[in-house]
Structures are given as structure tokens and as C-alpha cells.
CSV table of C-alpha atoms in Angstrom, one decimal:
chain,number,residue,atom,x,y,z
A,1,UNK,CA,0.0,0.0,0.0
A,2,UNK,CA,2.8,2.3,1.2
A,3,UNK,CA,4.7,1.5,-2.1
A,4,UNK,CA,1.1,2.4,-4.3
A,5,UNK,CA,1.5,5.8,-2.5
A,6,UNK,CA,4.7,6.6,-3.2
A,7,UNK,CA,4.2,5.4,-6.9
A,8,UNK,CA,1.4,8.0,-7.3
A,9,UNK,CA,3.4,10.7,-6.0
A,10,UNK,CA,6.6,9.8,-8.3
A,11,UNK,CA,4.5,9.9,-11.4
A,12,UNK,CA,2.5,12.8,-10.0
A,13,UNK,CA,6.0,14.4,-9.8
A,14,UNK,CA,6.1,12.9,-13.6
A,15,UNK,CA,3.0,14.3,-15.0
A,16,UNK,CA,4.0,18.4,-13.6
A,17,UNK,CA,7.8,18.2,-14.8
A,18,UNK,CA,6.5,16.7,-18.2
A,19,UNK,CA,6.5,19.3,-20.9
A,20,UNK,CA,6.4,18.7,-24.4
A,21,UNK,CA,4.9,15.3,-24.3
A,22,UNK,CA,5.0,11.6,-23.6
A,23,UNK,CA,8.5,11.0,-24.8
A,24,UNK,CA,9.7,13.3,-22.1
A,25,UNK,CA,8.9,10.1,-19.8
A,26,UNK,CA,11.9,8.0,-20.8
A,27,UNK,CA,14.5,10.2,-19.2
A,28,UNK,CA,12.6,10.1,-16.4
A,29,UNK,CA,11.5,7.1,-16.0
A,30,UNK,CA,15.2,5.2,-16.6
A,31,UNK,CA,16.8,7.7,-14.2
A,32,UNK,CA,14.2,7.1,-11.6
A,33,UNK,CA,13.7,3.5,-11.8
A,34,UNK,CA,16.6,2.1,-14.1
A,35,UNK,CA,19.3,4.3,-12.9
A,36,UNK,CA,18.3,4.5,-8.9
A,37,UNK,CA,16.1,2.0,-7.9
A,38,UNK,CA,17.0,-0.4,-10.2
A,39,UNK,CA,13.7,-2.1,-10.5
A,40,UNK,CA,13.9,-2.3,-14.7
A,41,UNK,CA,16.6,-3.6,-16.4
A,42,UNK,CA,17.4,-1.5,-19.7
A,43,UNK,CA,16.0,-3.9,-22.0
A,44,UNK,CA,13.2,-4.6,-19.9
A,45,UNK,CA,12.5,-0.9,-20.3
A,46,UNK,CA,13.0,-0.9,-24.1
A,47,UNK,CA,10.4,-3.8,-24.4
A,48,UNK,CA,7.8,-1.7,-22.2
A,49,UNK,CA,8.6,1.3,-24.2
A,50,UNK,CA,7.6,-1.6,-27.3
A,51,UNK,CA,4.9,-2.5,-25.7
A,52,UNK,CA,3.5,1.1,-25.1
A,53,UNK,CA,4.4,2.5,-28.4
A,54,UNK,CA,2.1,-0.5,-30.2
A,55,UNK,CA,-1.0,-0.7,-28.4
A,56,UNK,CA,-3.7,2.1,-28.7
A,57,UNK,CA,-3.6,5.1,-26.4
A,58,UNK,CA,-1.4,7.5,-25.5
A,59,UNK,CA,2.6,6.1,-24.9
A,60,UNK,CA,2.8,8.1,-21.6
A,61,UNK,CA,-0.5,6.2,-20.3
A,62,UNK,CA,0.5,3.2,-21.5
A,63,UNK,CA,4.1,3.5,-19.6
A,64,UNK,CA,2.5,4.3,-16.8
A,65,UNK,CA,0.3,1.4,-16.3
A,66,UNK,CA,3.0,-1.0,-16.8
A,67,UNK,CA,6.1,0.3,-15.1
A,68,UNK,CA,2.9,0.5,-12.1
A,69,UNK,CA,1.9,-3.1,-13.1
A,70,UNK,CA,5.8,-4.2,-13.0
A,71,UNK,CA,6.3,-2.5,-9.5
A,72,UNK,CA,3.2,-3.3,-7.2
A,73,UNK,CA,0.6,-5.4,-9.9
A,74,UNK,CA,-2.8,-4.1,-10.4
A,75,UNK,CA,-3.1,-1.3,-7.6
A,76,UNK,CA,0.3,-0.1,-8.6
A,77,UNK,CA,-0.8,0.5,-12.5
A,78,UNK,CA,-3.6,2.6,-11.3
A,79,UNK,CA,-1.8,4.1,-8.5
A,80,UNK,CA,0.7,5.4,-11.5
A,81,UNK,CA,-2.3,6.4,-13.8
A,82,UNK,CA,-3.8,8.3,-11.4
A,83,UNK,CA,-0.5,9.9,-10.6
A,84,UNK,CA,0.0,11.0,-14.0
A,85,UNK,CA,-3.4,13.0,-14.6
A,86,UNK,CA,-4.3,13.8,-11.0
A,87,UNK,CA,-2.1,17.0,-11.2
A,88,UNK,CA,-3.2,17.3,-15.1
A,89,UNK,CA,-7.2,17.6,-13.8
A,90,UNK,CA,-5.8,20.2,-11.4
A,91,UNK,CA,-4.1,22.3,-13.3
A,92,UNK,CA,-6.5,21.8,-15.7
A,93,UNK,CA,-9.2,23.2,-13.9
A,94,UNK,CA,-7.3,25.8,-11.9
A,95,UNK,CA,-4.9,27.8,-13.6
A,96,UNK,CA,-5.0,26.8,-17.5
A,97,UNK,CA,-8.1,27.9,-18.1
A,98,UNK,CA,-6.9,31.6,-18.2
A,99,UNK,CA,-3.5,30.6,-19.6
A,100,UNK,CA,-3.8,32.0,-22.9
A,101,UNK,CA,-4.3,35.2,-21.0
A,102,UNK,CA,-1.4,35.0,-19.3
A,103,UNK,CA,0.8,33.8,-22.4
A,104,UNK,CA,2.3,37.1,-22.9
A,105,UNK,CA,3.4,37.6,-19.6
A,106,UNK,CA,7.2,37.4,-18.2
A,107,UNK,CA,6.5,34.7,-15.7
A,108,UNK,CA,4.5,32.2,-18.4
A,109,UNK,CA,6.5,33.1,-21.7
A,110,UNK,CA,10.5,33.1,-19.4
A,111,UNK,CA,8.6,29.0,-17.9
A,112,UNK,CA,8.2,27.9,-21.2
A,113,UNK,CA,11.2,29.2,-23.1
A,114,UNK,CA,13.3,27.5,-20.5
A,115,UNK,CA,11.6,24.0,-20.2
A,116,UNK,CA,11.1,23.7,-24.2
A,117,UNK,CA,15.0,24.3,-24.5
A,118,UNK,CA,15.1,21.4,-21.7
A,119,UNK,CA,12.6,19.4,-23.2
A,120,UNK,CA,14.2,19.2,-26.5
A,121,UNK,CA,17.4,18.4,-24.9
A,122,UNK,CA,15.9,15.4,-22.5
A,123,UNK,CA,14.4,14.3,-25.9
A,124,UNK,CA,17.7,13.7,-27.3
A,125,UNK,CA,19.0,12.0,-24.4
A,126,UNK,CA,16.1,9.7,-24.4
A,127,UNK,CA,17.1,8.8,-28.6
A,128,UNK,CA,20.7,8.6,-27.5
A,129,UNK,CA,18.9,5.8,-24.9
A,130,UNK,CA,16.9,4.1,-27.3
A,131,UNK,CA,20.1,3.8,-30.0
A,132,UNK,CA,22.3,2.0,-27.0
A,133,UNK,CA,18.9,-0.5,-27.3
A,134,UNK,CA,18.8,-0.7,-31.4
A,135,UNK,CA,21.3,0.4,-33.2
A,136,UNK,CA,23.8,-0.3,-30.7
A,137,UNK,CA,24.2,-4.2,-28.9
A,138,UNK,CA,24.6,-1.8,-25.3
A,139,UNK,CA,23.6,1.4,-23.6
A,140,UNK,CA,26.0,3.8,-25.4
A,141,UNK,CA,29.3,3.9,-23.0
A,142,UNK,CA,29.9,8.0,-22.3
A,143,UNK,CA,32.4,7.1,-20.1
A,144,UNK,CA,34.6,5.5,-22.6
A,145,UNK,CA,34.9,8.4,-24.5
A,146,UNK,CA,36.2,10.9,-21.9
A,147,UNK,CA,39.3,9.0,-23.2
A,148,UNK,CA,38.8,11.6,-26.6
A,149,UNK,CA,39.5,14.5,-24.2
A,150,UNK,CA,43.0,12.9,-23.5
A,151,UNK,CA,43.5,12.6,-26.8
A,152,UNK,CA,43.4,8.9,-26.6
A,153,UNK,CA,41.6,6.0,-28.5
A,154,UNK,CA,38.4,5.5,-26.6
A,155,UNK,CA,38.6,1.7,-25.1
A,156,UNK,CA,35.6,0.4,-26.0
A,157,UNK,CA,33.8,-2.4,-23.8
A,158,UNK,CA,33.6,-5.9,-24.6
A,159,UNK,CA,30.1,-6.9,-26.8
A,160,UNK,CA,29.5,-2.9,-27.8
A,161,UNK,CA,28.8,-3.1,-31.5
A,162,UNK,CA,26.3,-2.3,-34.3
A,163,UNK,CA,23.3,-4.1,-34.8
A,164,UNK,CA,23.0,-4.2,-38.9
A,165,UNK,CA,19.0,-5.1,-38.3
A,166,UNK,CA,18.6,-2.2,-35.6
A,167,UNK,CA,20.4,0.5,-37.9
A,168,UNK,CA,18.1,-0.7,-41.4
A,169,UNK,CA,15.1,-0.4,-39.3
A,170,UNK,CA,15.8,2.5,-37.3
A,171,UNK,CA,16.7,4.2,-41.0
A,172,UNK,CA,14.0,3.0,-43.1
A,173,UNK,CA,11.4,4.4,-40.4
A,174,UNK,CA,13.1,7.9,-40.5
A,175,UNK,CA,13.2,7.9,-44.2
A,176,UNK,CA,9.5,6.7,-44.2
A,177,UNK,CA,8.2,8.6,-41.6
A,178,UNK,CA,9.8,12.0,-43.7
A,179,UNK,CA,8.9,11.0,-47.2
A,180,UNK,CA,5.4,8.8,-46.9
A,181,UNK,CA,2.5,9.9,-44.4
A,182,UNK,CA,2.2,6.5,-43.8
A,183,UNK,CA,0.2,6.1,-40.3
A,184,UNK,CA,2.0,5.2,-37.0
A,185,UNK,CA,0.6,1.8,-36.7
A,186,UNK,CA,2.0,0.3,-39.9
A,187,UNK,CA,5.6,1.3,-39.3
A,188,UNK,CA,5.2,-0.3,-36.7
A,189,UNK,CA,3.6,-3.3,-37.5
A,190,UNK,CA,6.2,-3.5,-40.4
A,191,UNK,CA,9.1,-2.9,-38.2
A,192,UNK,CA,8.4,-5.6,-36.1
A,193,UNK,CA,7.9,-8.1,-39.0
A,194,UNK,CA,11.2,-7.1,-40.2
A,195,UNK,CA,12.3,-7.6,-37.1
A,196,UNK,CA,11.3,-11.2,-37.0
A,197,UNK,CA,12.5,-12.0,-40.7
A,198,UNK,CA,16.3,-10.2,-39.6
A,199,UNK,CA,16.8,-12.1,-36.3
A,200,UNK,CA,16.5,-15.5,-38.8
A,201,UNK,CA,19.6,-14.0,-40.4
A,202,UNK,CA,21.9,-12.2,-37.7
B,1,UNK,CA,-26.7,16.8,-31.9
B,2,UNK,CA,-27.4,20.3,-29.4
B,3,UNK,CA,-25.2,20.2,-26.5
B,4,UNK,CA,-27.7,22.6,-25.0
B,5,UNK,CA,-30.4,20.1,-25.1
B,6,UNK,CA,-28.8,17.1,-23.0
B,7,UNK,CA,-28.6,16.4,-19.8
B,8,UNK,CA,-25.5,16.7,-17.3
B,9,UNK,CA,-25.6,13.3,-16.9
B,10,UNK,CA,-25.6,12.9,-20.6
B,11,UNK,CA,-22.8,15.1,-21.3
B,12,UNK,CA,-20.7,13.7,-19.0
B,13,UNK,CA,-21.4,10.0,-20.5
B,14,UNK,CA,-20.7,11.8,-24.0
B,15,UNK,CA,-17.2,12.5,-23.1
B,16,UNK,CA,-16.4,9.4,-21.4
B,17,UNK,CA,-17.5,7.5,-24.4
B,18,UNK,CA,-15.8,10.0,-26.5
B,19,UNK,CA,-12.2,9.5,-25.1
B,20,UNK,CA,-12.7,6.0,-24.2
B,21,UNK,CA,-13.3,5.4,-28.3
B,22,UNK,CA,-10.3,7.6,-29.2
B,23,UNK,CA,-7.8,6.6,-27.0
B,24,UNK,CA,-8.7,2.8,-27.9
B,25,UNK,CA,-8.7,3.4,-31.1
B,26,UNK,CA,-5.6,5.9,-31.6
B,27,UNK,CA,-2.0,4.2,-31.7
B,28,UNK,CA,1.0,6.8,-30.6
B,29,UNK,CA,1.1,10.3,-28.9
B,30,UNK,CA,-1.0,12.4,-28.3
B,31,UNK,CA,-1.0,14.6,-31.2
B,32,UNK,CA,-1.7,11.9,-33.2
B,33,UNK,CA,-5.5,12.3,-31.7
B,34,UNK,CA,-5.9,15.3,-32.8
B,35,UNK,CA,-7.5,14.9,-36.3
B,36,UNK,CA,-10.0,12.2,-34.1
B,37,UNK,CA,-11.0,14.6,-31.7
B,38,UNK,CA,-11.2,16.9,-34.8
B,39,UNK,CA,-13.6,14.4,-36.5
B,40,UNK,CA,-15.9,13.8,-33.2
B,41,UNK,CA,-16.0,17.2,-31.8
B,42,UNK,CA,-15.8,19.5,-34.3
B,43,UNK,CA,-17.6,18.3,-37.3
B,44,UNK,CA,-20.2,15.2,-35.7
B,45,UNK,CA,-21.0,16.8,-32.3
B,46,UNK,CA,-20.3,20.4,-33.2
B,47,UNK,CA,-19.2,21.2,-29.5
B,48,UNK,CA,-16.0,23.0,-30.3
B,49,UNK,CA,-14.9,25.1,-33.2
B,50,UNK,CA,-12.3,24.8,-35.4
B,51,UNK,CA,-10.5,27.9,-34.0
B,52,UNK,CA,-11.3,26.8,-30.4
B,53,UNK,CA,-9.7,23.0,-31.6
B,54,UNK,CA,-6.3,25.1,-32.4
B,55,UNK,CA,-6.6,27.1,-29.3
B,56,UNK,CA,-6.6,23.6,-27.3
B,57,UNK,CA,-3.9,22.3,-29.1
B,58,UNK,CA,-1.7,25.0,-28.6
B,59,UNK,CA,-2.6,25.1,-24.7
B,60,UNK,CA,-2.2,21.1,-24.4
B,61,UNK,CA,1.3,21.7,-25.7
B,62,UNK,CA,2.3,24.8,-23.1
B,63,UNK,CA,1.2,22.6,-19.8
B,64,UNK,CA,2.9,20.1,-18.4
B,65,UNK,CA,1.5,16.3,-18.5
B,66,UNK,CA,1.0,14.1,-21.1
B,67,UNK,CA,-0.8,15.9,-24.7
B,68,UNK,CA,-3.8,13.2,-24.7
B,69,UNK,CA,-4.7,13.6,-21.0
B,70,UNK,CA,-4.6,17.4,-21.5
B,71,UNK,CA,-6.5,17.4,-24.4
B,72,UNK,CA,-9.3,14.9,-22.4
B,73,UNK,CA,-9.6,17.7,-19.9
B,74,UNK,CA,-9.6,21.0,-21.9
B,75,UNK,CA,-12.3,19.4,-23.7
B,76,UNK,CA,-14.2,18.5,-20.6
B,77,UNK,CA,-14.1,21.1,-18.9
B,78,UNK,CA,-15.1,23.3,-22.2
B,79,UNK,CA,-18.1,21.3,-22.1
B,80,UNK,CA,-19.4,20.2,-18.5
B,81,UNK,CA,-17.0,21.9,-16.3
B,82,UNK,CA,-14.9,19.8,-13.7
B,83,UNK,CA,-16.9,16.8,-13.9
B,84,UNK,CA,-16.4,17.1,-17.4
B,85,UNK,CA,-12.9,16.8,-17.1
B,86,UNK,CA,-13.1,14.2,-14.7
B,87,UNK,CA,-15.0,12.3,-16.7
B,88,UNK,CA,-13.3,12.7,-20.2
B,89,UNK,CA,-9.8,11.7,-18.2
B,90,UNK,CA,-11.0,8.6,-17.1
B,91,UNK,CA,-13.0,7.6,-20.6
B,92,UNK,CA,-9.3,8.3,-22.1
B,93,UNK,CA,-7.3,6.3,-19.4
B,94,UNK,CA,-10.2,3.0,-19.6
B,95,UNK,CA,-8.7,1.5,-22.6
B,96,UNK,CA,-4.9,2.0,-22.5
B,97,UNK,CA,-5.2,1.0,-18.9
B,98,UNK,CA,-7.3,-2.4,-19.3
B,99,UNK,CA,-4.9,-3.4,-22.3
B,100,UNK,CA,-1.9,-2.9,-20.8
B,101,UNK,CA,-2.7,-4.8,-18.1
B,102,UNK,CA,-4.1,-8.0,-20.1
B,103,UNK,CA,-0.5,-7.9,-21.6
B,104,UNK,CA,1.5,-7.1,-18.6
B,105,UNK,CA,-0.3,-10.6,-17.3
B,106,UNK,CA,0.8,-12.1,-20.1
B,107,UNK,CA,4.2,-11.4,-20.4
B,108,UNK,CA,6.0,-13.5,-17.9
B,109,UNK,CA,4.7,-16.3,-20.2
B,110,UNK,CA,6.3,-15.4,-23.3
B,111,UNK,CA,9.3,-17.3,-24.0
B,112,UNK,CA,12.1,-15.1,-23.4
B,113,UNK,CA,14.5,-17.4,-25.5
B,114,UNK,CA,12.1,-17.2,-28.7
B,115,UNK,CA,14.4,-15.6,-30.8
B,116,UNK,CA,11.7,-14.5,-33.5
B,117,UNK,CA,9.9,-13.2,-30.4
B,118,UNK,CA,13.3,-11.2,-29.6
B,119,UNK,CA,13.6,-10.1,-33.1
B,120,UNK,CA,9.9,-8.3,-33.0
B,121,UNK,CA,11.0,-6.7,-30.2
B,122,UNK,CA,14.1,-5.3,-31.4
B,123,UNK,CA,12.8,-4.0,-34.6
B,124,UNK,CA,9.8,-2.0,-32.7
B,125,UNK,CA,12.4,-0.9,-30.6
B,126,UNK,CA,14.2,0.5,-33.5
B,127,UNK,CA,11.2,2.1,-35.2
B,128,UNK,CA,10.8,3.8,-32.1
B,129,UNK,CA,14.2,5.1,-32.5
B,130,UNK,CA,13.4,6.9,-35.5
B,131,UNK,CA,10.6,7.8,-34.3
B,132,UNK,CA,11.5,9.5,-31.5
B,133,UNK,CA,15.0,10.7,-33.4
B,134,UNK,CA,12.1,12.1,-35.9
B,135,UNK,CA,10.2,14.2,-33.4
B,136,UNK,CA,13.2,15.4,-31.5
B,137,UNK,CA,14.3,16.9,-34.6
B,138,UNK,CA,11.0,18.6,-35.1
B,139,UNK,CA,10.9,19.8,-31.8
B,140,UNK,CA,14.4,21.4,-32.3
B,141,UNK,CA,13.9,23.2,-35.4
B,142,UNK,CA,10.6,24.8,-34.0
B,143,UNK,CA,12.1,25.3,-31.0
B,144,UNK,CA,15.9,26.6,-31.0
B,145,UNK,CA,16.9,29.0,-33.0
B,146,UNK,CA,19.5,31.0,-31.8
B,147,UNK,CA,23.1,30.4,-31.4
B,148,UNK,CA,22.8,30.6,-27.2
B,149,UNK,CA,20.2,28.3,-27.9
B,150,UNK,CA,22.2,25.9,-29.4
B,151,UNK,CA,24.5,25.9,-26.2
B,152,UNK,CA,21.9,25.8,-23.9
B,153,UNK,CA,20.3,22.9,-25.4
B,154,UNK,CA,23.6,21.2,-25.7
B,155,UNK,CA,24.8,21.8,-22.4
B,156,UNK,CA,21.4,20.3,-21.3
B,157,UNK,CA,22.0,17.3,-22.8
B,158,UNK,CA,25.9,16.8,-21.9
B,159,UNK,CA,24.5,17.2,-18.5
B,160,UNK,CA,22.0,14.6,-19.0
B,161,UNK,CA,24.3,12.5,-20.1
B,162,UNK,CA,26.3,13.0,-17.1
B,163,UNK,CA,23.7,11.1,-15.1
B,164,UNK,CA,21.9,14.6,-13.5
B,165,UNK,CA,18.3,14.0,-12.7
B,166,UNK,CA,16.4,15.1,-16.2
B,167,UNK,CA,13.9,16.4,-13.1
B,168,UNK,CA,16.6,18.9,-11.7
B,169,UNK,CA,17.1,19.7,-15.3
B,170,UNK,CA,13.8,21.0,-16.1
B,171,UNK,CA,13.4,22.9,-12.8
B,172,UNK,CA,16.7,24.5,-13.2
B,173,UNK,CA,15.3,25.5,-16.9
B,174,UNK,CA,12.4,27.5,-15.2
B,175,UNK,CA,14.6,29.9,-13.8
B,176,UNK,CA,17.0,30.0,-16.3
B,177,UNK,CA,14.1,30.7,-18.8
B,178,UNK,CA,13.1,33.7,-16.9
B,179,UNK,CA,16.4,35.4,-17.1
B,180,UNK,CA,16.9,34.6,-21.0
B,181,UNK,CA,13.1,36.4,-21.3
B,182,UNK,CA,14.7,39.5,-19.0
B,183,UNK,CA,17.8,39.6,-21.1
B,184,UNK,CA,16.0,39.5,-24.5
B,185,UNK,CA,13.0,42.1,-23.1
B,186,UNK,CA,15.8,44.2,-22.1
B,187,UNK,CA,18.1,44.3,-25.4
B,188,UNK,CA,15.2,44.9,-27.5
B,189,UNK,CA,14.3,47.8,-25.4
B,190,UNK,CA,18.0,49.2,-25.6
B,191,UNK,CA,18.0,48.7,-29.2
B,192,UNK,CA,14.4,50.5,-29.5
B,193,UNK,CA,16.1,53.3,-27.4
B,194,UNK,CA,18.6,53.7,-30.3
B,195,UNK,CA,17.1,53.6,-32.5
B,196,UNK,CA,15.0,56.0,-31.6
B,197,UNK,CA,17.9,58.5,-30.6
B,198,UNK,CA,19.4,58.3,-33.5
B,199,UNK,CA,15.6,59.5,-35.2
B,200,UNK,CA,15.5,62.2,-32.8
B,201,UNK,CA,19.3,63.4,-33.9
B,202,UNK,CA,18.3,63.4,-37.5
B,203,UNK,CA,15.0,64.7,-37.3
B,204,UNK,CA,15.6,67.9,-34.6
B,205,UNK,CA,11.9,69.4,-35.5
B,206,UNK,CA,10.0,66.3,-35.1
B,207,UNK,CA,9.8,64.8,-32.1
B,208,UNK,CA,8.5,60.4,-32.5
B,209,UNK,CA,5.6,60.0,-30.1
B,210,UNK,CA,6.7,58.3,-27.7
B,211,UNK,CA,6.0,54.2,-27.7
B,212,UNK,CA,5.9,51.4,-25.1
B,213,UNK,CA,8.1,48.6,-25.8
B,214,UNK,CA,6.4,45.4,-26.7
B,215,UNK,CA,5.0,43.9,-23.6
């Protein structure tokens, strides 16, 4: 029960720090519960992130219910839900009504120019995350390449390679996604066909 | 159908219908609802206009929390007040919600040895990649344009990288976003200023009325 409370206050927590959308969850989410309590494994987040990103509804719900479900089962999924659009309804019904009045002022227009810049930065970090679980075999290794300030050959770790499936997918979507208007669900459904037909091969 | 003309109760059941149907049927974020809500809203139900549609869209994209659930509640409470929201909230959390679970049950079955099983999963997780990769990009060209932009957002993400909570990141952007707005207020001023002494030095006779500085 105690753990239910404290998972609707960390996604609560989520939901308000969350500007510019559901992929803003990813940093997030790893650093709280990858990074510090451990409770996901990497690629057990990368297959939720699957998961979420291929059935209906929005990605950020569908995180939510399963990193919930994952922690404390069925009363943890909705204690996360309701974390994440408790403080939504609240603002919601407070403040945001009158927001477009206040969109010209200091406080609002100084709030969002800051938190887009970080948004869009978090939402790089979260790709560099998801290439360490496609394109690359491992989480990217930063560490290794502080070698490049010293002007040395970075040292690599053992297993850390491309993924020649991972990179053809991960391109043919951005191509696709730029060129075609082809709808969300059938890149995906294609990718993971591909997917299948490649891992017969590598 | 004339809002006007149905009951509270009704209303309310409207929306939670509304959202449970668009968040079942919608797969991805939440501005991929957006020509849904379009369809039910604006052109079968006639509840919101197209001007009030853009309005919402751009407000779901200032506040924080996730696009879909802030669209659910804009909506509602456009249309029955805070019940409304309530209620359009919890129509668009139903479905996600009950399907996620039926797989999360699931899961622990799955082989995790299957290897075609593995491959699906790495080539979703690669879409996603691009997808994400896609949208970041977006996001950055409508978003930073200036040179101390560019560092900002870089420095952002170096720090991320580093392993600082992306939550102390954001909250140390609010600040940091104020004084950008002060520095920028102020050099336009200055540069007004000029440029209107340097119009008074030409023109001795005529004196510019004098202007406020954009707000």
C-alpha cells in the first residue's frame, strides 16, 4: 500500500515536470527506476517502451500502467495512472483555463522558453537511450569516450557493437516517416515483421 | 446533436465515451489524436470550433503532462465543467489502462528465448528510434533558434548524459528561462532606445511620439 502511495506521487511528480509530451517520460522514468532503484533492467525498459508505443492510447498512459503493473501489480498500474493525470485535472481546472491570457506575460513566456530548451534536450537523451537498445548491442558507453579529451583511442567495452538489423530499421522508419505519411501503426507493424525475418539472419 | 439540449448526466457520459473510443482506437502520442478529436468534436457533435480546436492544441502543448490527457480535460471542462474533465480523463485512461494490463499478465509467459519473439522486439524498438529521433528533430527546429540556444540545449543534454536527474534539469530551466526572457525584453528595449535616438538626432523638428516597448 505504502509503495502504491509513493508510486502515485513519483508519477505525480512525472506528470507536472512533463512538458512537451510523452517522450519526455523516458529520461525520467530510466533515471528514476533504471538508474536509482533499479527495479527495470534497460531492455526490460525498451520492451515496455515496445509494448507502449504498439498498443492504442497515448505512450505516456501506457508507460505508466506497466512500469505501475511491473512495481506493485494491479493497484500499482492505477496508482501510476492516477499519478499521472491527477495533477493534469488540477491544473487543468485551476490555472490553464486563463493561460492563454497570461501567455504574454514574463513569468509564463520566461517557464516555457526554459523548459522547451530542456525538453528538447531530455528528448535527445532519451534517442541517445533508445540507440544503446537498437542500433547499438549496449547502452552507449559515455564514459569510454572521456578518453577523446586525452587525446586517446576511446577503449571500447567488450560486446558494444552495431546491430546491422537495428540500424536498417531504425533508418527505413526515418526515411519513411519523412517522405510517406504512412500512419503510425503500420511502421510499426512492419518494423516488427522485419524484425522477426532479420533475427533469422543475424 | 445540441449540446444545449442534453442532460448533465448525458454530457458527462458523452465524453467518457468520446475519449474511451479515441484513445482505444488511436496508436501513438498524443497529437496523433488530434484529427479524431477533430472528426468527433468539431464536425459530428459540433461542441467545439475549429479555432477553439487550435486554441486547445496549442494550450495542451504549453502545460505540463501528457498531450492526450490534456486534451481529455480542456475538452471536458469546455463542455461540463470539472466533472467534465473528470470524466473525459478517465474515458481516455479506460482503454490504455485495461490493455496494458491484459499484456503485462501475459508477459511472464512469453518465451524469453524465442528468438523470432526477440527479433519483434528489437525491430519496434528500432522504429521507435526513428521515431523518437524524428520528433526530437521537429521539436528542435521549432524550438531553438538562436546560437545561445544551441548551447543551452547542448549543455542540457551533456548534462544529462552525465547522469543529472532530467527532473533537476527541467526545474533549473524554469529559472533559467526567466532570465533569457529579461535579457531579450531588455536588449530589444535598448536597441528601440537607439534607434529612436538616432531618429531624434536626424529629425531635430520632429519629435517620435513616444512608444511602449512590446510587452
Amino acid at each position: 500500500m505504502n509503495h502504491c502511495i509513493v508510486l502515485f506521487l513519483q508519477f505525480c511528480k512525472f506528470s507536472v515536470l512533463c512538458f512537451g509530451g510523452g517522450y519526455m517520460l523516458i529520461p525520467l522514468l530510466t533515471a528514476e527506476y533504471v538508474d536509482k532503484e533499479q527495479v527495470l533492467t534497460m531492455s526490460e525498459f525498451g520492451n515496455l517502451c515496445s509494448v507502449a508505443q504498439v498498443t492504442p492510447g497515448p505512450v505516456g498512459l501506457n508507460t505508466a500502467t506497466y512500469v505501475g503493473y511491473v512495481n506493485e501489480g494491479f493497484f500499482g498500474a492505477l496508482a501510476a495512472s492516477l499519478g499521472l493525470i491527477v495533477p493534469t485535472i488540477l491544473i487543468g481546472c485551476s490555472a490553464a483555463a486563463g493561460i492563454n491570457r497570461w501567455k504574454e506575460t514574463f513569468l509564463v513566456k520566461g517557464m516555457l522558453k526554459g523548459t522547451r530548451l530542456a525538453a528538447v534536450a531530455l528528448i535527445m537523451f532519451a534517442v541517445t537511450i533508445f540507440l544503446g537498445m537498437s542500433v547499438f548491442t549496449q547502452t552507449i558507453p559515455w564514459e569510454s569516450f572521456g578518453a577523446l579529451f586525452k587525446l586517446e583511442r576511446p577503449v571500447l567495452p567488450e560486446g558494444f557493437t552495431f546491430s546491422p538489423a537495428g540500424i536498417l530499421i531504425c533508418g527505413v522508419t526515418v526515411v519513411l516517416m519523412l517522405k510517406t505519411k504512412l500512419p503510425t501503426t503500420a511502421l510499426l507493424l512492419g518494423a516488427a515483421a522485419a524484425g522477426a525475418i532479420l533475427s533469422a539472419w543475424f | 446533436m445540441e449540446i444545449q439540449t442534453l442532460s448533465r448526466a448525458r454530457r458527462l457520459l458523452l465524453l467518457y465515451c468520446s475519449f474511451f473510443r479515441i484513445t482505444a482506437l488511436v496508436v501513438g502520442g498524443g497529437l496523433a489524436m488530434l484529427p479524431v478529436i477533430e472528426e468527433i468534436f468539431v464536425n459530428k457533435y459540433k461542441l467545439l470550433t475549429r479555432e477553439e480546436l487550435l486554441d486547445m492544441t496549442a494550450l495542451t502543448q504549453t502545460v505540463p503532462g501528457i498531450i492526450a490527457i490534456n486534451s481529455a480535460v480542456y475538452i471536458g471542462m469546455k463542455i461540463a465543467g470539472v466533472p467534465g474533465a473528470i470524466a473525459a480523463a478517465a474515458g481516455a485512461v479506460t482503454p490504455p489502462f485495461t490493455v496494458i494490463l491484459i499484456i503485462a499478465s501475459f508477459f511472464p509467459h512469453l518465451d524469453p528465448k524465442n528468438r523470432y519473439l526477440l527479433g519483434v522486439f528489437a525491430g519496434i524498438r528500432a522504429a521507435v528510434t526513428g521515431m523518437i529521433l524524428v520528433t526530437g528533430c521537429r521539436m528542435f527546429r521549432r524550438t531553438v533558434k538562436t546560437r545561445l540556444e544551441y548551447a543551452v540545449v547542448f549543455v542540457f543534454f551533456v548534462l544529462a548524459i552525465m547522469k543529472v536527474s532530467p527532473a533537476l534539469l527541467i526545474l533549473a530551466a524554469i529559472p533559467f528561462g526567466w532570465c533569457y526572457v529579461w535579457w531579450q525584453t531588455r536588449r530589444l528595449a535598448q536597441a528601440e532606445q537607439a534607434a529612436d535616438a538616432s531618429k531624434n538626432s536626424e529629425t531635430t523638428s520632429n519629435i517620435p511620439e513616444h512608444e511602449e516597448g512590446g510587452k
